[in-house]
Amino acid sequence: HFDLRHGSTFAGNTLACRAALATIDELTKDDQRLVRQVATLGRRLQQQLRQLQSEYPLLVADIRGRGLMIGVDLDLEHIADTQTGMLAVMQQHGLLLYMAVSFLLNVEHIRIAPSFTNGTVLRIEPPLIADETLCDQLSESLRRLLDILQRGAAGELLAHLMDGASAP
């Protein structure tokens, strides 16, 4: 079952291994400038995400990670426990996180994925070329998503599935 949950980065082939070595060279050149930049940007992004956690404490259970590899643990059971609409039903059937990720991709143009091992964690893994603008966009997109979830606005969350039609 391991191969169904894990994609191999280098896969043991020569071309992939050469790419890995080139990546290591890039990460270690200029006194690890890129690594230090990622650490700084990661701290900024985590600070923004912690601000979201303080704004939506019932929905954001935890923020964890290192650098630009961050997990945002959502408490979607709160929606199932406190709401009676479509979002609660979607959560009861294990679909709400996937609809949230679909919204982020198709409406906000933010590509993130749910964790393979924990059905409540959003995996934030921006590219190493990410900048402050991208972090700001991600933070604002997550704010809009959390607002939709908190208000139980299923029509807003799902409108992109209906050719972008707006639904209350």
mmCIF file with all atom_site columns, N, CA and C in Angstrom, residues 66-106:
data_model
loop_
_atom_site.group_PDB
_atom_site.id
_atom_site.type_symbol
_atom_site.label_atom_id
_atom_site.label_alt_id
_atom_site.label_comp_id
_atom_site.label_asym_id
_atom_site.label_entity_id
_atom_site.label_seq_id
_atom_site.pdbx_PDB_ins_code
_atom_site.Cartn_x
_atom_site.Cartn_y
_atom_site.Cartn_z
_atom_site.occupancy
_atom_site.B_iso_or_equiv
_atom_site.pdbx_formal_charge
_atom_site.auth_seq_id
_atom_site.auth_comp_id
_atom_site.auth_asym_id
_atom_site.auth_atom_id
_atom_site.pdbx_PDB_model_num
ATOM 1   N N  . ARG A 1 66  ? 7.858   23.463 8.461  1.00 0.00 ? 66  ARG A N  1
ATOM 2   C CA . ARG A 1 66  ? 9.201   24.029 8.474  1.00 0.00 ? 66  ARG A CA 1
ATOM 3   C C  . ARG A 1 66  ? 9.464   24.637 7.113  1.00 0.00 ? 66  ARG A C  1
ATOM 4   N N  . GLY A 1 67  ? 10.008  25.839 7.109  1.00 0.00 ? 67  GLY A N  1
ATOM 5   C CA . GLY A 1 67  ? 10.265  26.502 5.843  1.00 0.00 ? 67  GLY A CA 1
ATOM 6   C C  . GLY A 1 67  ? 8.959   26.725 5.106  1.00 0.00 ? 67  GLY A C  1
ATOM 7   N N  . LEU A 1 68  ? 8.930   26.297 3.850  1.00 0.00 ? 68  LEU A N  1
ATOM 8   C CA . LEU A 1 68  ? 7.721   26.441 3.049  1.00 0.00 ? 68  LEU A CA 1
ATOM 9   C C  . LEU A 1 68  ? 6.898   25.156 2.969  1.00 0.00 ? 68  LEU A C  1
ATOM 10  N N  . MET A 1 69  ? 7.238   24.173 3.771  1.00 0.00 ? 69  MET A N  1
ATOM 11  C CA . MET A 1 69  ? 6.423   22.956 3.859  1.00 0.00 ? 69  MET A CA 1
ATOM 12  C C  . MET A 1 69  ? 5.583   23.077 5.128  1.00 0.00 ? 69  MET A C  1
ATOM 13  N N  . ILE A 1 70  ? 4.306   23.424 4.929  1.00 0.00 ? 70  ILE A N  1
ATOM 14  C CA . ILE A 1 70  ? 3.450   23.762 6.060  1.00 0.00 ? 70  ILE A CA 1
ATOM 15  C C  . ILE A 1 70  ? 2.148   22.967 5.972  1.00 0.00 ? 70  ILE A C  1
ATOM 16  N N  . GLY A 1 71  ? 1.680   22.510 7.093  1.00 0.00 ? 71  GLY A N  1
ATOM 17  C CA . GLY A 1 71  ? 0.387   21.859 7.176  1.00 0.00 ? 71  GLY A CA 1
ATOM 18  C C  . GLY A 1 71  ? -0.588  22.739 7.937  1.00 0.00 ? 71  GLY A C  1
ATOM 19  N N  . VAL A 1 72  ? -1.761  22.946 7.355  1.00 0.00 ? 72  VAL A N  1
ATOM 20  C CA . VAL A 1 72  ? -2.832  23.686 8.021  1.00 0.00 ? 72  VAL A CA 1
ATOM 21  C C  . VAL A 1 72  ? -3.897  22.661 8.373  1.00 0.00 ? 72  VAL A C  1
ATOM 22  N N  . ASP A 1 73  ? -4.009  22.364 9.658  1.00 0.00 ? 73  ASP A N  1
ATOM 23  C CA . ASP A 1 73  ? -4.952  21.354 10.130 1.00 0.00 ? 73  ASP A CA 1
ATOM 24  C C  . ASP A 1 73  ? -6.297  22.028 10.390 1.00 0.00 ? 73  ASP A C  1
ATOM 25  N N  . LEU A 1 74  ? -7.289  21.653 9.602  1.00 0.00 ? 74  LEU A N  1
ATOM 26  C CA . LEU A 1 74  ? -8.621  22.228 9.732  1.00 0.00 ? 74  LEU A CA 1
ATOM 27  C C  . LEU A 1 74  ? -9.496  21.353 10.629 1.00 0.00 ? 74  LEU A C  1
ATOM 28  N N  . ASP A 1 75  ? -10.333 21.988 11.414 1.00 0.00 ? 75  ASP A N  1
ATOM 29  C CA . ASP A 1 75  ? -11.307 21.255 12.217 1.00 0.00 ? 75  ASP A CA 1
ATOM 30  C C  . ASP A 1 75  ? -12.646 21.311 11.485 1.00 0.00 ? 75  ASP A C  1
ATOM 31  N N  . LEU A 1 76  ? -12.800 20.459 10.489 1.00 0.00 ? 76  LEU A N  1
ATOM 32  C CA . LEU A 1 76  ? -14.022 20.441 9.697  1.00 0.00 ? 76  LEU A CA 1
ATOM 33  C C  . LEU A 1 76  ? -15.153 19.718 10.419 1.00 0.00 ? 76  LEU A C  1
ATOM 34  N N  . GLU A 1 77  ? -14.834 18.954 11.435 1.00 0.00 ? 77  GLU A N  1
ATOM 35  C CA . GLU A 1 77  ? -15.887 18.320 12.238 1.00 0.00 ? 77  GLU A CA 1
ATOM 36  C C  . GLU A 1 77  ? -16.735 19.382 12.932 1.00 0.00 ? 77  GLU A C  1
ATOM 37  N N  . HIS A 1 78  ? -16.121 20.508 13.193 1.00 0.00 ? 78  HIS A N  1
ATOM 38  C CA . HIS A 1 78  ? -16.871 21.627 13.789 1.00 0.00 ? 78  HIS A CA 1
ATOM 39  C C  . HIS A 1 78  ? -18.051 21.995 12.882 1.00 0.00 ? 78  HIS A C  1
ATOM 40  N N  . ILE A 1 79  ? -17.837 21.962 11.581 1.00 0.00 ? 79  ILE A N  1
ATOM 41  C CA . ILE A 1 79  ? -18.913 22.284 10.639 1.00 0.00 ? 79  ILE A CA 1
ATOM 42  C C  . ILE A 1 79  ? -20.001 21.219 10.712 1.00 0.00 ? 79  ILE A C  1
ATOM 43  N N  . ALA A 1 80  ? -19.594 19.960 10.727 1.00 0.00 ? 80  ALA A N  1
ATOM 44  C CA . ALA A 1 80  ? -20.576 18.868 10.808 1.00 0.00 ? 80  ALA A CA 1
ATOM 45  C C  . ALA A 1 80  ? -21.356 18.917 12.120 1.00 0.00 ? 80  ALA A C  1
ATOM 46  N N  . ASP A 1 81  ? -20.698 19.367 13.170 1.00 0.00 ? 81  ASP A N  1
ATOM 47  C CA . ASP A 1 81  ? -21.344 19.409 14.489 1.00 0.00 ? 81  ASP A CA 1
ATOM 48  C C  . ASP A 1 81  ? -22.235 20.624 14.700 1.00 0.00 ? 81  ASP A C  1
ATOM 49  N N  . THR A 1 82  ? -21.951 21.736 14.013 1.00 0.00 ? 82  THR A N  1
ATOM 50  C CA . THR A 1 82  ? -22.671 22.983 14.306 1.00 0.00 ? 82  THR A CA 1
ATOM 51  C C  . THR A 1 82  ? -23.548 23.486 13.167 1.00 0.00 ? 82  THR A C  1
ATOM 52  N N  . GLN A 1 83  ? -23.389 22.937 11.966 1.00 0.00 ? 83  GLN A N  1
ATOM 53  C CA . GLN A 1 83  ? -24.191 23.386 10.839 1.00 0.00 ? 83  GLN A CA 1
ATOM 54  C C  . GLN A 1 83  ? -25.107 22.255 10.386 1.00 0.00 ? 83  GLN A C  1
ATOM 55  N N  . THR A 1 84  ? -26.153 22.612 9.675  1.00 0.00 ? 84  THR A N  1
ATOM 56  C CA . THR A 1 84  ? -27.099 21.598 9.213  1.00 0.00 ? 84  THR A CA 1
ATOM 57  C C  . THR A 1 84  ? -27.210 21.562 7.695  1.00 0.00 ? 84  THR A C  1
ATOM 58  N N  . GLY A 1 85  ? -26.489 22.401 6.989  1.00 0.00 ? 85  GLY A N  1
ATOM 59  C CA . GLY A 1 85  ? -26.622 22.498 5.540  1.00 0.00 ? 85  GLY A CA 1
ATOM 60  C C  . GLY A 1 85  ? -25.719 21.551 4.773  1.00 0.00 ? 85  GLY A C  1
ATOM 61  N N  . MET A 1 86  ? -25.530 21.895 3.514  1.00 0.00 ? 86  MET A N  1
ATOM 62  C CA . MET A 1 86  ? -24.776 21.078 2.574  1.00 0.00 ? 86  MET A CA 1
ATOM 63  C C  . MET A 1 86  ? -23.331 20.846 3.025  1.00 0.00 ? 86  MET A C  1
ATOM 64  N N  . LEU A 1 87  ? -22.694 21.869 3.599  1.00 0.00 ? 87  LEU A N  1
ATOM 65  C CA . LEU A 1 87  ? -21.307 21.691 4.031  1.00 0.00 ? 87  LEU A CA 1
ATOM 66  C C  . LEU A 1 87  ? -21.201 20.637 5.126  1.00 0.00 ? 87  LEU A C  1
ATOM 67  N N  . ALA A 1 88  ? -22.161 20.612 6.035  1.00 0.00 ? 88  ALA A N  1
ATOM 68  C CA . ALA A 1 88  ? -22.154 19.598 7.095  1.00 0.00 ? 88  ALA A CA 1
ATOM 69  C C  . ALA A 1 88  ? -22.308 18.204 6.499  1.00 0.00 ? 88  ALA A C  1
ATOM 70  N N  . VAL A 1 89  ? -23.202 18.066 5.526  1.00 0.00 ? 89  VAL A N  1
ATOM 71  C CA . VAL A 1 89  ? -23.405 16.766 4.867  1.00 0.00 ? 89  VAL A CA 1
ATOM 72  C C  . VAL A 1 89  ? -22.137 16.347 4.130  1.00 0.00 ? 89  VAL A C  1
ATOM 73  N N  . MET A 1 90  ? -21.510 17.300 3.438  1.00 0.00 ? 90  MET A N  1
ATOM 74  C CA . MET A 1 90  ? -20.270 16.984 2.721  1.00 0.00 ? 90  MET A CA 1
ATOM 75  C C  . MET A 1 90  ? -19.185 16.510 3.686  1.00 0.00 ? 90  MET A C  1
ATOM 76  N N  . GLN A 1 91  ? -19.085 17.159 4.845  1.00 0.00 ? 91  GLN A N  1
ATOM 77  C CA . GLN A 1 91  ? -18.090 16.735 5.825  1.00 0.00 ? 91  GLN A CA 1
ATOM 78  C C  . GLN A 1 91  ? -18.416 15.348 6.357  1.00 0.00 ? 91  GLN A C  1
ATOM 79  N N  . GLN A 1 92  ? -19.666 15.068 6.617  1.00 0.00 ? 92  GLN A N  1
ATOM 80  C CA . GLN A 1 92  ? -20.052 13.747 7.114  1.00 0.00 ? 92  GLN A CA 1
ATOM 81  C C  . GLN A 1 92  ? -19.668 12.645 6.130  1.00 0.00 ? 92  GLN A C  1
ATOM 82  N N  . HIS A 1 93  ? -19.624 12.972 4.847  1.00 0.00 ? 93  HIS A N  1
ATOM 83  C CA . HIS A 1 93  ? -19.257 11.988 3.827  1.00 0.00 ? 93  HIS A CA 1
ATOM 84  C C  . HIS A 1 93  ? -17.792 12.091 3.397  1.00 0.00 ? 93  HIS A C  1
ATOM 85  N N  . GLY A 1 94  ? -17.015 12.891 4.108  1.00 0.00 ? 94  GLY A N  1
ATOM 86  C CA . GLY A 1 94  ? -15.585 12.998 3.840  1.00 0.00 ? 94  GLY A CA 1
ATOM 87  C C  . GLY A 1 94  ? -15.232 13.744 2.571  1.00 0.00 ? 94  GLY A C  1
ATOM 88  N N  . LEU A 1 95  ? -16.103 14.643 2.116  1.00 0.00 ? 95  LEU A N  1
ATOM 89  C CA . LEU A 1 95  ? -15.876 15.344 0.856  1.00 0.00 ? 95  LEU A CA 1
ATOM 90  C C  . LEU A 1 95  ? -15.523 16.817 1.018  1.00 0.00 ? 95  LEU A C  1
ATOM 91  N N  . LEU A 1 96  ? -15.706 17.388 2.174  1.00 0.00 ? 96  LEU A N  1
ATOM 92  C CA . LEU A 1 96  ? -15.574 18.832 2.323  1.00 0.00 ? 96  LEU A CA 1
ATOM 93  C C  . LEU A 1 96  ? -14.153 19.324 2.050  1.00 0.00 ? 96  LEU A C  1
ATOM 94  N N  . LEU A 1 97  ? -13.163 18.629 2.547  1.00 0.00 ? 97  LEU A N  1
ATOM 95  C CA . LEU A 1 97  ? -11.782 19.063 2.312  1.00 0.00 ? 97  LEU A CA 1
ATOM 96  C C  . LEU A 1 97  ? -11.467 19.062 0.814  1.00 0.00 ? 97  LEU A C  1
ATOM 97  N N  . TYR A 1 98  ? -11.970 18.076 0.099  1.00 0.00 ? 98  TYR A N  1
ATOM 98  C CA . TYR A 1 98  ? -11.710 18.005 -1.342 1.00 0.00 ? 98  TYR A CA 1
ATOM 99  C C  . TYR A 1 98  ? -12.417 19.123 -2.094 1.00 0.00 ? 98  TYR A C  1
ATOM 100 N N  . MET A 1 99  ? -13.600 19.500 -1.635 1.00 0.00 ? 99  MET A N  1
ATOM 101 C CA . MET A 1 99  ? -14.296 20.640 -2.254 1.00 0.00 ? 99  MET A CA 1
ATOM 102 C C  . MET A 1 99  ? -13.576 21.941 -1.940 1.00 0.00 ? 99  MET A C  1
ATOM 103 N N  . ALA A 1 100 ? -13.012 22.037 -0.745 1.00 0.00 ? 100 ALA A N  1
ATOM 104 C CA . ALA A 1 100 ? -12.248 23.229 -0.372 1.00 0.00 ? 100 ALA A CA 1
ATOM 105 C C  . ALA A 1 100 ? -11.014 23.370 -1.271 1.00 0.00 ? 100 ALA A C  1
ATOM 106 N N  . VAL A 1 101 ? -10.318 22.273 -1.497 1.00 0.00 ? 101 VAL A N  1
ATOM 107 C CA . VAL A 1 101 ? -9.141  22.289 -2.362 1.00 0.00 ? 101 VAL A CA 1
ATOM 108 C C  . VAL A 1 101 ? -9.538  22.608 -3.807 1.00 0.00 ? 101 VAL A C  1
ATOM 109 N N  . SER A 1 102 ? -10.667 22.076 -4.250 1.00 0.00 ? 102 SER A N  1
ATOM 110 C CA . SER A 1 102 ? -11.170 22.376 -5.591 1.00 0.00 ? 102 SER A CA 1
ATOM 111 C C  . SER A 1 102 ? -11.489 23.862 -5.727 1.00 0.00 ? 102 SER A C  1
ATOM 112 N N  . PHE A 1 103 ? -12.113 24.442 -4.706 1.00 0.00 ? 103 PHE A N  1
ATOM 113 C CA . PHE A 1 103 ? -12.402 25.877 -4.702 1.00 0.00 ? 103 PHE A CA 1
ATOM 114 C C  . PHE A 1 103 ? -11.109 26.677 -4.804 1.00 0.00 ? 103 PHE A C  1
ATOM 115 N N  . LEU A 1 104 ? -10.128 26.319 -3.994 1.00 0.00 ? 104 LEU A N  1
ATOM 116 C CA . LEU A 1 104 ? -8.861  27.050 -4.019 1.00 0.00 ? 104 LEU A CA 1
ATOM 117 C C  . LEU A 1 104 ? -8.207  26.990 -5.395 1.00 0.00 ? 104 LEU A C  1
ATOM 118 N N  . LEU A 1 105 ? -8.271  25.840 -6.041 1.00 0.00 ? 105 LEU A N  1
ATOM 119 C CA . LEU A 1 105 ? -7.652  25.704 -7.359 1.00 0.00 ? 105 LEU A CA 1
ATOM 120 C C  . LEU A 1 105 ? -8.442  26.445 -8.436 1.00 0.00 ? 105 LEU A C  1
ATOM 121 N N  . ASN A 1 106 ? -9.726  26.193 -8.501 1.00 0.00 ? 106 ASN A N  1
ATOM 122 C CA . ASN A 1 106 ? -10.523 26.686 -9.617 1.00 0.00 ? 106 ASN A CA 1
ATOM 123 C C  . ASN A 1 106 ? -11.001 28.118 -9.484 1.00 0.00 ? 106 ASN A C  1
#
